[in-house]
CSV table of C-alpha atoms in Angstrom, one decimal:
chain,number,residue,atom,x,y,z
A,1136,UNK,CA,-37.6,-7.1,34.5
A,1137,UNK,CA,-34.5,-5.9,36.0
A,1138,UNK,CA,-35.0,-9.0,38.3
A,1139,UNK,CA,-35.0,-11.5,35.3
A,1140,UNK,CA,-32.2,-9.7,33.8
A,1141,UNK,CA,-30.3,-10.4,37.6
A,1142,UNK,CA,-31.0,-13.5,37.4
A,1143,UNK,CA,-30.0,-14.4,34.0
A,1144,UNK,CA,-26.0,-13.7,34.8
A,1145,UNK,CA,-26.2,-9.5,33.8
A,1146,UNK,CA,-24.2,-7.2,36.1
A,1147,UNK,CA,-25.9,-3.7,36.3
A,1148,UNK,CA,-23.3,-0.8,37.1
A,1149,UNK,CA,-25.2,2.3,38.6
A,1150,UNK,CA,-24.3,5.6,38.8
A,1151,UNK,CA,-22.0,5.5,35.9
A,1152,UNK,CA,-21.8,8.5,33.4
A,1153,UNK,CA,-20.5,7.9,30.0
A,1154,UNK,CA,-19.5,10.7,27.8
A,1155,UNK,CA,-16.1,13.3,27.7
A,1156,UNK,CA,-16.6,15.6,30.9
A,1157,UNK,CA,-13.9,14.5,34.0
A,1158,UNK,CA,-15.2,11.5,36.0
A,1159,UNK,CA,-17.3,10.5,32.6
A,1160,UNK,CA,-16.5,6.8,31.3
A,1161,UNK,CA,-15.6,7.2,27.8
A,1162,UNK,CA,-16.8,5.2,24.6
A,1163,UNK,CA,-13.7,4.0,23.5
A,1164,UNK,CA,-12.3,2.5,26.9
A,1165,UNK,CA,-15.7,0.2,26.9
A,1166,UNK,CA,-15.0,-0.4,23.2
A,1167,UNK,CA,-11.9,-1.7,24.4
A,1168,UNK,CA,-12.8,-3.8,27.6
A,1169,UNK,CA,-16.0,-5.3,25.5
A,1170,UNK,CA,-15.8,-7.2,22.3
A,1171,UNK,CA,-19.5,-5.1,21.9
A,1172,UNK,CA,-21.3,-2.4,22.9
A,1173,UNK,CA,-24.8,-1.2,22.6
A,1174,UNK,CA,-26.1,2.3,22.5
A,1175,UNK,CA,-29.4,2.9,23.8
A,1176,UNK,CA,-29.5,6.0,25.2
A,1177,UNK,CA,-32.7,7.2,23.4
A,1178,UNK,CA,-34.0,10.7,22.0
A,1179,UNK,CA,-31.9,12.5,25.2
A,1180,UNK,CA,-32.8,15.9,23.6
A,1181,UNK,CA,-36.0,18.2,22.9
A,1182,UNK,CA,-36.6,19.4,19.9
A,1183,UNK,CA,-36.3,23.0,19.8
A,1184,UNK,CA,-39.4,26.0,18.9
A,1185,UNK,CA,-38.3,28.3,16.6
A,1186,UNK,CA,-40.1,31.1,17.7
A,1187,UNK,CA,-39.5,35.0,18.1
A,1188,UNK,CA,-39.4,36.3,21.8
A,1189,UNK,CA,-40.1,39.9,21.9
A,1190,UNK,CA,-42.7,42.1,23.2
A,1191,UNK,CA,-42.2,45.0,25.2
A,1192,UNK,CA,-39.4,44.0,27.1
A,1193,UNK,CA,-37.3,44.3,23.5
A,1194,UNK,CA,-36.3,41.3,21.1
A,1195,UNK,CA,-34.1,38.3,22.7
A,1196,UNK,CA,-31.1,36.8,20.5
A,1197,UNK,CA,-30.0,33.6,19.8
A,1198,UNK,CA,-26.8,33.6,21.9
A,1199,UNK,CA,-24.0,30.9,23.3
A,1200,UNK,CA,-25.2,30.8,26.3
A,1201,UNK,CA,-28.8,29.3,25.3
A,1202,UNK,CA,-27.3,27.3,23.2
A,1203,UNK,CA,-28.0,29.1,20.1
A,1204,UNK,CA,-32.5,29.0,21.3
A,1205,UNK,CA,-33.7,32.2,23.0
A,1206,UNK,CA,-36.5,30.3,24.8
A,1207,UNK,CA,-33.8,28.8,27.0
A,1208,UNK,CA,-33.1,31.8,28.7
A,1209,UNK,CA,-37.0,32.5,30.0
A,1210,UNK,CA,-37.9,31.9,33.2
A,1211,UNK,CA,-41.5,31.3,32.5
A,1212,UNK,CA,-40.4,28.7,29.3
A,1213,UNK,CA,-39.8,24.8,29.9
A,1214,UNK,CA,-39.3,22.2,27.3
A,1215,UNK,CA,-41.6,19.1,28.2
A,1216,UNK,CA,-38.9,16.5,28.3
A,1217,UNK,CA,-36.7,18.3,30.6
A,1218,UNK,CA,-40.2,19.5,32.5
A,1219,UNK,CA,-40.7,15.8,33.4
A,1220,UNK,CA,-37.0,14.4,33.9
A,1221,UNK,CA,-36.3,17.3,36.4
A,1222,UNK,CA,-40.0,16.5,38.2
A,1223,UNK,CA,-39.0,12.9,38.2
A,1224,UNK,CA,-35.8,13.4,39.7
A,1225,UNK,CA,-37.0,15.5,42.6
A,1226,UNK,CA,-36.8,18.8,41.8
A,1227,UNK,CA,-39.7,21.2,42.9
A,1228,UNK,CA,-41.4,22.3,39.5
A,1229,UNK,CA,-44.1,25.3,39.8
A,1230,UNK,CA,-45.6,26.3,36.5
A,1231,UNK,CA,-48.5,29.6,36.5
A,1232,UNK,CA,-52.0,30.0,36.7
A,1233,UNK,CA,-52.1,29.6,32.8
A,1234,UNK,CA,-50.4,27.2,31.0
A,1235,UNK,CA,-50.2,26.9,27.9
A,1236,UNK,CA,-48.8,23.5,26.5
A,1237,UNK,CA,-47.3,23.2,22.4
A,1238,UNK,CA,-47.6,19.9,21.1
A,1239,UNK,CA,-49.5,16.9,20.2
A,1240,UNK,CA,-47.7,13.5,21.4
A,1241,UNK,CA,-47.4,11.8,24.6
A,1242,UNK,CA,-45.4,14.4,26.5
A,1243,UNK,CA,-47.7,17.2,26.3
A,1244,UNK,CA,-50.4,15.1,27.4
A,1245,UNK,CA,-48.5,14.3,30.3
A,1246,UNK,CA,-46.9,18.1,30.9
A,1247,UNK,CA,-50.6,19.8,30.4
A,1248,UNK,CA,-52.1,16.5,33.4
A,1249,UNK,CA,-48.9,17.1,35.7
A,1250,UNK,CA,-49.5,21.3,35.5
A,1251,UNK,CA,-52.8,20.7,36.3
A,1252,UNK,CA,-51.6,18.9,39.0
A,1253,UNK,CA,-49.4,21.5,40.5
A,1254,UNK,CA,-51.5,23.8,40.9
A,1255,UNK,CA,-52.8,25.5,37.3
A,1256,UNK,CA,-56.1,26.2,36.6
A,1257,UNK,CA,-55.8,27.0,33.0
A,1258,UNK,CA,-54.2,24.0,30.7
A,1259,UNK,CA,-54.5,24.4,27.2
A,1260,UNK,CA,-53.0,22.0,24.6
A,1261,UNK,CA,-52.5,23.9,21.4
A,1262,UNK,CA,-52.2,21.7,18.4
A,1263,UNK,CA,-51.2,22.6,14.4
A,1264,UNK,CA,-53.8,20.2,13.2
A,1265,UNK,CA,-57.0,19.3,14.9
A,1266,UNK,CA,-57.9,16.8,17.7
A,1267,UNK,CA,-58.7,13.5,16.0
A,1268,UNK,CA,-54.7,13.6,14.4
A,1269,UNK,CA,-53.6,13.7,17.5
A,1270,UNK,CA,-51.2,10.3,18.0
A,1271,UNK,CA,-51.8,9.6,21.9
A,1272,UNK,CA,-54.4,7.2,22.9
A,1273,UNK,CA,-58.1,8.3,23.2
A,1274,UNK,CA,-58.7,6.8,26.7
A,1275,UNK,CA,-55.4,9.4,27.7
A,1276,UNK,CA,-57.0,12.4,25.7
A,1277,UNK,CA,-60.1,11.4,27.5
A,1278,UNK,CA,-58.7,12.0,30.7
A,1279,UNK,CA,-57.2,14.5,30.4
A,1280,UNK,CA,-60.4,16.3,29.2
A,1281,UNK,CA,-61.7,15.1,32.7
A,1282,UNK,CA,-59.4,16.4,34.6
A,1283,UNK,CA,-60.5,20.4,32.8
A,1284,UNK,CA,-57.9,20.4,30.4
A,1285,UNK,CA,-58.7,22.4,26.9
A,1286,UNK,CA,-57.4,21.0,23.2
A,1287,UNK,CA,-56.8,23.9,20.2
A,1288,UNK,CA,-56.3,22.8,17.2
A,1289,UNK,CA,-55.8,24.7,14.2
A,1290,UNK,CA,-53.1,26.8,15.3
A,1291,UNK,CA,-48.9,27.6,14.9
A,1292,UNK,CA,-46.8,29.6,17.4
A,1293,UNK,CA,-45.1,31.8,15.9
A,1294,UNK,CA,-43.8,33.9,19.0
A,1295,UNK,CA,-43.6,34.5,22.7
A,1296,UNK,CA,-44.7,37.7,24.4
A,1297,UNK,CA,-42.8,39.0,26.9
A,1298,UNK,CA,-43.8,42.2,29.3
A,1299,UNK,CA,-41.3,44.8,30.2
A,1300,UNK,CA,-40.0,43.1,33.1
A,1301,UNK,CA,-39.1,39.7,30.9
A,1302,UNK,CA,-42.3,37.5,32.4
A,1303,UNK,CA,-44.2,35.8,29.6
A,1304,UNK,CA,-47.5,37.1,28.8
A,1305,UNK,CA,-48.8,35.3,26.4
A,1306,UNK,CA,-47.9,33.3,22.9
A,1307,UNK,CA,-48.5,34.7,19.3
A,1308,UNK,CA,-50.4,31.9,16.9
A,1309,UNK,CA,-51.4,31.7,13.7
A,1310,UNK,CA,-54.3,30.4,12.4
A,1311,UNK,CA,-54.7,26.9,10.0
A,1312,UNK,CA,-56.3,24.6,7.7
A,1313,UNK,CA,-56.2,21.4,6.6
A,1314,UNK,CA,-54.4,20.7,3.9
A,1315,UNK,CA,-53.5,17.2,2.3
A,1316,UNK,CA,-52.1,14.4,4.0
A,1317,UNK,CA,-48.8,13.5,5.4
A,1318,UNK,CA,-46.6,10.2,5.5
A,1319,UNK,CA,-48.1,8.3,8.2
A,1320,UNK,CA,-52.0,9.7,8.2
A,1321,UNK,CA,-51.4,13.2,9.2
A,1322,UNK,CA,-52.4,16.4,7.5
A,1323,UNK,CA,-51.0,18.8,6.4
A,1324,UNK,CA,-51.4,22.0,8.7
A,1325,UNK,CA,-51.4,25.3,6.4
A,1326,UNK,CA,-51.2,28.7,7.9
A,1327,UNK,CA,-53.5,31.2,7.2
A,1328,UNK,CA,-51.9,34.8,5.7
A,1329,UNK,CA,-53.2,37.5,8.3
A,1330,UNK,CA,-54.8,34.9,11.1
A,1331,UNK,CA,-52.5,35.8,13.9
A,1332,UNK,CA,-53.4,35.6,17.5
A,1333,UNK,CA,-52.1,36.1,20.7
A,1334,UNK,CA,-53.4,33.6,23.7
A,1335,UNK,CA,-52.2,34.8,27.3
A,1336,UNK,CA,-50.3,32.3,29.2
A,1337,UNK,CA,-48.1,32.5,32.6
A,1338,UNK,CA,-46.0,29.6,31.7
A,1339,UNK,CA,-45.1,28.0,28.3
A,1340,UNK,CA,-44.4,23.9,28.3
A,1341,UNK,CA,-42.4,23.1,24.6
A,1342,UNK,CA,-43.2,19.2,23.5
A,1343,UNK,CA,-43.0,19.3,19.9
A,1344,UNK,CA,-40.5,16.2,19.8
A,1345,UNK,CA,-37.6,14.9,20.6
A,1346,UNK,CA,-34.0,13.9,19.2
A,1347,UNK,CA,-31.0,12.0,19.3
A,1348,UNK,CA,-27.4,13.6,20.3
A,1349,UNK,CA,-23.9,11.7,20.0
A,1350,UNK,CA,-21.9,14.7,21.6
A,1351,UNK,CA,-21.2,12.0,24.6
A,1352,UNK,CA,-19.7,9.8,22.2
A,1353,UNK,CA,-15.7,10.1,21.4
A,1354,UNK,CA,-15.2,7.8,18.9
A,1355,UNK,CA,-16.6,9.0,15.0
A,1356,UNK,CA,-19.9,7.1,13.4
A,1357,UNK,CA,-21.2,7.6,10.6
A,1358,UNK,CA,-24.6,9.6,11.0
A,1359,UNK,CA,-27.4,10.8,8.5
A,1360,UNK,CA,-28.2,14.1,7.6
A,1361,UNK,CA,-31.0,14.5,10.9
A,1362,UNK,CA,-28.5,13.6,13.0
A,1363,UNK,CA,-29.5,10.0,13.5
A,1364,UNK,CA,-26.5,7.0,13.4
A,1365,UNK,CA,-26.5,4.9,10.6
A,1366,UNK,CA,-26.6,1.0,11.0
A,1367,UNK,CA,-26.6,-1.6,9.0
A,1368,UNK,CA,-28.6,-4.9,8.7
A,1369,UNK,CA,-27.3,-6.5,11.6
A,1370,UNK,CA,-28.0,-3.5,13.9
A,1371,UNK,CA,-24.1,-2.4,14.0
A,1372,UNK,CA,-23.0,1.3,13.4
A,1373,UNK,CA,-20.0,1.9,11.2
A,1374,UNK,CA,-17.4,1.5,14.2
A,1375,UNK,CA,-16.8,-2.5,14.5
A,1376,UNK,CA,-18.7,-4.1,17.9
A,1377,UNK,CA,-20.5,-0.8,18.3
A,1378,UNK,CA,-24.6,-1.8,17.9
A,1379,UNK,CA,-27.2,0.5,18.3
A,1380,UNK,CA,-30.7,0.0,19.5
A,1381,UNK,CA,-34.4,1.6,20.5
A,1382,UNK,CA,-35.0,5.3,19.6
A,1383,UNK,CA,-31.4,6.5,19.5
A,1384,UNK,CA,-31.5,4.7,16.0
A,1385,UNK,CA,-35.2,4.9,14.4
A,1386,UNK,CA,-36.4,8.2,16.4
A,1387,UNK,CA,-39.0,9.4,19.5
A,1388,UNK,CA,-41.1,5.6,19.5
A,1389,UNK,CA,-42.6,3.8,22.3
A,1390,UNK,CA,-41.2,2.1,25.1
A,1391,UNK,CA,-42.7,-1.1,24.0
A,1392,UNK,CA,-41.5,-0.8,20.4
A,1393,UNK,CA,-37.8,0.0,21.8
A,1394,UNK,CA,-37.7,-3.4,23.6
A,1395,UNK,CA,-39.0,-5.3,20.8
A,1396,UNK,CA,-36.0,-3.7,18.8
A,1397,UNK,CA,-33.5,-4.3,22.0
A,1398,UNK,CA,-34.3,-7.6,21.3
A,1399,UNK,CA,-34.1,-8.3,17.6
A,1400,UNK,CA,-30.4,-6.3,18.1
A,1401,UNK,CA,-29.1,-8.9,21.0
A,1402,UNK,CA,-29.6,-11.9,18.5
A,1403,UNK,CA,-27.7,-9.9,16.1
A,1404,UNK,CA,-25.2,-9.1,18.7
A,1405,UNK,CA,-25.2,-12.8,19.5
A,1406,UNK,CA,-25.0,-13.9,16.0
A,1407,UNK,CA,-22.0,-11.8,15.4
A,1408,UNK,CA,-20.0,-12.9,18.5
A,1409,UNK,CA,-20.7,-16.7,18.1
A,1410,UNK,CA,-19.9,-16.4,14.4
A,1411,UNK,CA,-23.4,-17.8,13.2
A,1412,UNK,CA,-27.2,-17.5,14.4
A,1413,UNK,CA,-28.3,-19.4,17.4
A,1414,UNK,CA,-31.6,-18.6,17.5
A,1415,UNK,CA,-34.1,-18.1,13.8
A,1416,UNK,CA,-37.8,-17.5,14.2
A,1417,UNK,CA,-39.9,-20.8,12.5
A,1418,UNK,CA,-43.7,-21.9,12.6
A,1419,UNK,CA,-44.4,-25.0,13.7
A,1420,UNK,CA,-48.0,-26.9,13.1
A,1421,UNK,CA,-49.5,-29.0,15.3
A,1422,UNK,CA,-52.8,-31.0,15.0
A,1423,UNK,CA,-55.2,-30.3,17.7
A,1424,UNK,CA,-57.9,-33.2,19.3
A,1425,UNK,CA,-60.3,-30.4,19.9
A,1426,UNK,CA,-61.0,-26.1,20.2
A,1427,UNK,CA,-58.8,-25.1,22.9
A,1428,UNK,CA,-61.2,-21.9,23.7
A,1429,UNK,CA,-64.4,-20.8,24.1
A,1430,UNK,CA,-65.8,-19.4,21.2
A,1431,UNK,CA,-68.1,-17.4,23.7
A,1432,UNK,CA,-64.7,-15.7,24.6
A,1433,UNK,CA,-65.6,-13.8,20.9
A,1434,UNK,CA,-68.1,-11.7,22.4
A,1435,UNK,CA,-66.1,-10.0,25.6
A,1436,UNK,CA,-66.0,-6.3,25.3
A,1437,UNK,CA,-63.0,-4.6,26.1
A,1438,UNK,CA,-63.0,-4.2,30.6
A,1439,UNK,CA,-62.5,-0.6,31.1
A,1440,UNK,CA,-59.3,0.4,33.5
A,1441,UNK,CA,-60.7,1.2,37.2
A,1442,UNK,CA,-58.9,5.4,37.8
A,1443,UNK,CA,-59.0,7.5,40.8
A,1444,UNK,CA,-62.0,10.1,41.3
A,1445,UNK,CA,-61.1,13.0,40.0
A,1446,UNK,CA,-61.4,15.3,43.2
A,1447,UNK,CA,-57.9,12.8,44.1
A,1448,UNK,CA,-56.3,13.2,41.2
A,1449,UNK,CA,-55.0,16.8,41.7
A,1450,UNK,CA,-54.0,16.5,45.0
A,1451,UNK,CA,-51.4,14.0,45.2
A,1452,UNK,CA,-48.3,14.4,42.2
A,1453,UNK,CA,-47.4,10.7,42.9
A,1454,UNK,CA,-50.8,9.2,42.6
A,1455,UNK,CA,-51.6,6.3,40.0
A,1456,UNK,CA,-55.0,7.6,38.0
A,1457,UNK,CA,-55.2,4.0,36.9
A,1458,UNK,CA,-55.3,1.9,39.8
A,1459,UNK,CA,-55.6,-1.8,37.9
A,1460,UNK,CA,-58.2,-4.2,37.6
A,1461,UNK,CA,-58.9,-6.6,40.5
A,1462,UNK,CA,-59.7,-9.9,39.6
A,1463,UNK,CA,-63.3,-10.2,38.3
A,1464,UNK,CA,-62.6,-7.2,35.7
A,1465,UNK,CA,-58.4,-8.5,35.0
A,1466,UNK,CA,-60.3,-12.3,34.3
A,1467,UNK,CA,-62.3,-11.0,31.7
A,1468,UNK,CA,-59.6,-9.2,29.9
A,1469,UNK,CA,-57.3,-11.9,30.4
A,1470,UNK,CA,-59.6,-14.4,28.3
A,1471,UNK,CA,-59.7,-11.4,25.5
A,1472,UNK,CA,-56.0,-11.8,25.6
A,1473,UNK,CA,-56.5,-15.4,25.8
A,1474,UNK,CA,-58.2,-15.3,22.3
A,1475,UNK,CA,-55.8,-13.3,20.3
A,1476,UNK,CA,-53.2,-16.1,21.6
A,1477,UNK,CA,-55.4,-18.5,20.0
A,1478,UNK,CA,-56.1,-17.5,16.7
A,1479,UNK,CA,-57.7,-20.3,14.2
A,1480,UNK,CA,-57.7,-20.2,10.5
A,1481,UNK,CA,-59.6,-22.2,8.4
A,1482,UNK,CA,-57.2,-24.3,5.9
A,1483,UNK,CA,-60.2,-24.1,3.1
A,1484,UNK,CA,-58.3,-27.0,0.5
A,1485,UNK,CA,-59.2,-29.2,4.0
A,1486,UNK,CA,-62.5,-27.6,4.8
A,1487,UNK,CA,-65.8,-30.2,4.3
A,1488,UNK,CA,-68.0,-27.4,5.0
A,1489,UNK,CA,-69.7,-28.8,8.1
A,1490,UNK,CA,-70.8,-25.6,9.3
A,1491,UNK,CA,-69.7,-26.4,12.9
A,1492,UNK,CA,-67.8,-23.7,13.7
A,1493,UNK,CA,-70.7,-21.4,12.7
A,1494,UNK,CA,-72.9,-22.9,14.7
A,1495,UNK,CA,-70.9,-22.8,17.5
A,1496,UNK,CA,-70.3,-18.8,16.9
A,1497,UNK,CA,-74.4,-18.9,16.6
A,1498,UNK,CA,-74.5,-20.3,19.9
A,1499,UNK,CA,-72.5,-18.5,21.8
A,1500,UNK,CA,-73.6,-15.1,20.4
A,1501,UNK,CA,-77.0,-16.6,22.1
A,1502,UNK,CA,-75.7,-16.4,25.7
């Protein structure tokens, strides 16, 4: 993707830090040098976990050193986003024998599987509701279980327990029951009074979400109550010429969704710069001489992605679990993609009910 961008004439400046610290490039400077600027910095901060910290070693209170979050003072507690980012940058990460992961998304699953590869013998993901409401793909949940990772549901973390030396010994949870439905099709978790219990662990990884930050911006923008920047229908912020896209606007999503939003806003920026819309989406209907796809493709099942054997996964941290499809599997899966691209609909007003389409499908089903 970056090669295609460079081929089109895009210049990429590496090692450039945007912010307010010494040596950083100020956003206001960029706005003075360019006709438009796009903010697409995503969700750079982990959502904190508001729980009590106590035990035999006493109670920790929020402080300026921890940014108001006492969890950041604990050596055996990590935030999932920071954990994965630091690992990706080459830092040596260590976990204890028993690892507890709190969260129910992509990051939680990634942290649990990485912890397994770092040597943890017991890795458990703790979620507030039940497994069926985890937003991650079922394939990844299945692979995590194959690697020995357990999922325990209907529990909300209330606190962490420390020993006399300040080391983590466990996480205190309260048992939940399922309540009504939330927006997006997920269930409400209702705590059960008097059901608190402690799960022993040596390392806690918190992966309950990511959020945007604006502290690197030296210009005043309108933001909503949750701290997310406000943008108009043209993708522009309240600052003239300053646009925003991706997770920085929508909140944490997937890379595909962020890329799609970026493409949309790129068109908005172009229209703003030249004064009119140069490209727009249109639907073109053309007659064809005959079917361009084979109806037998309707009955091709989804091909399973080959994966690395279990005994090899935990031996190398950088190994890809999904090793890719060969020509045979890839060809079959490509037929399914081709089928999705050529979706036919029947024009009822012009249909003569010859049943040819049904007959062809019946023949295909007998192959």
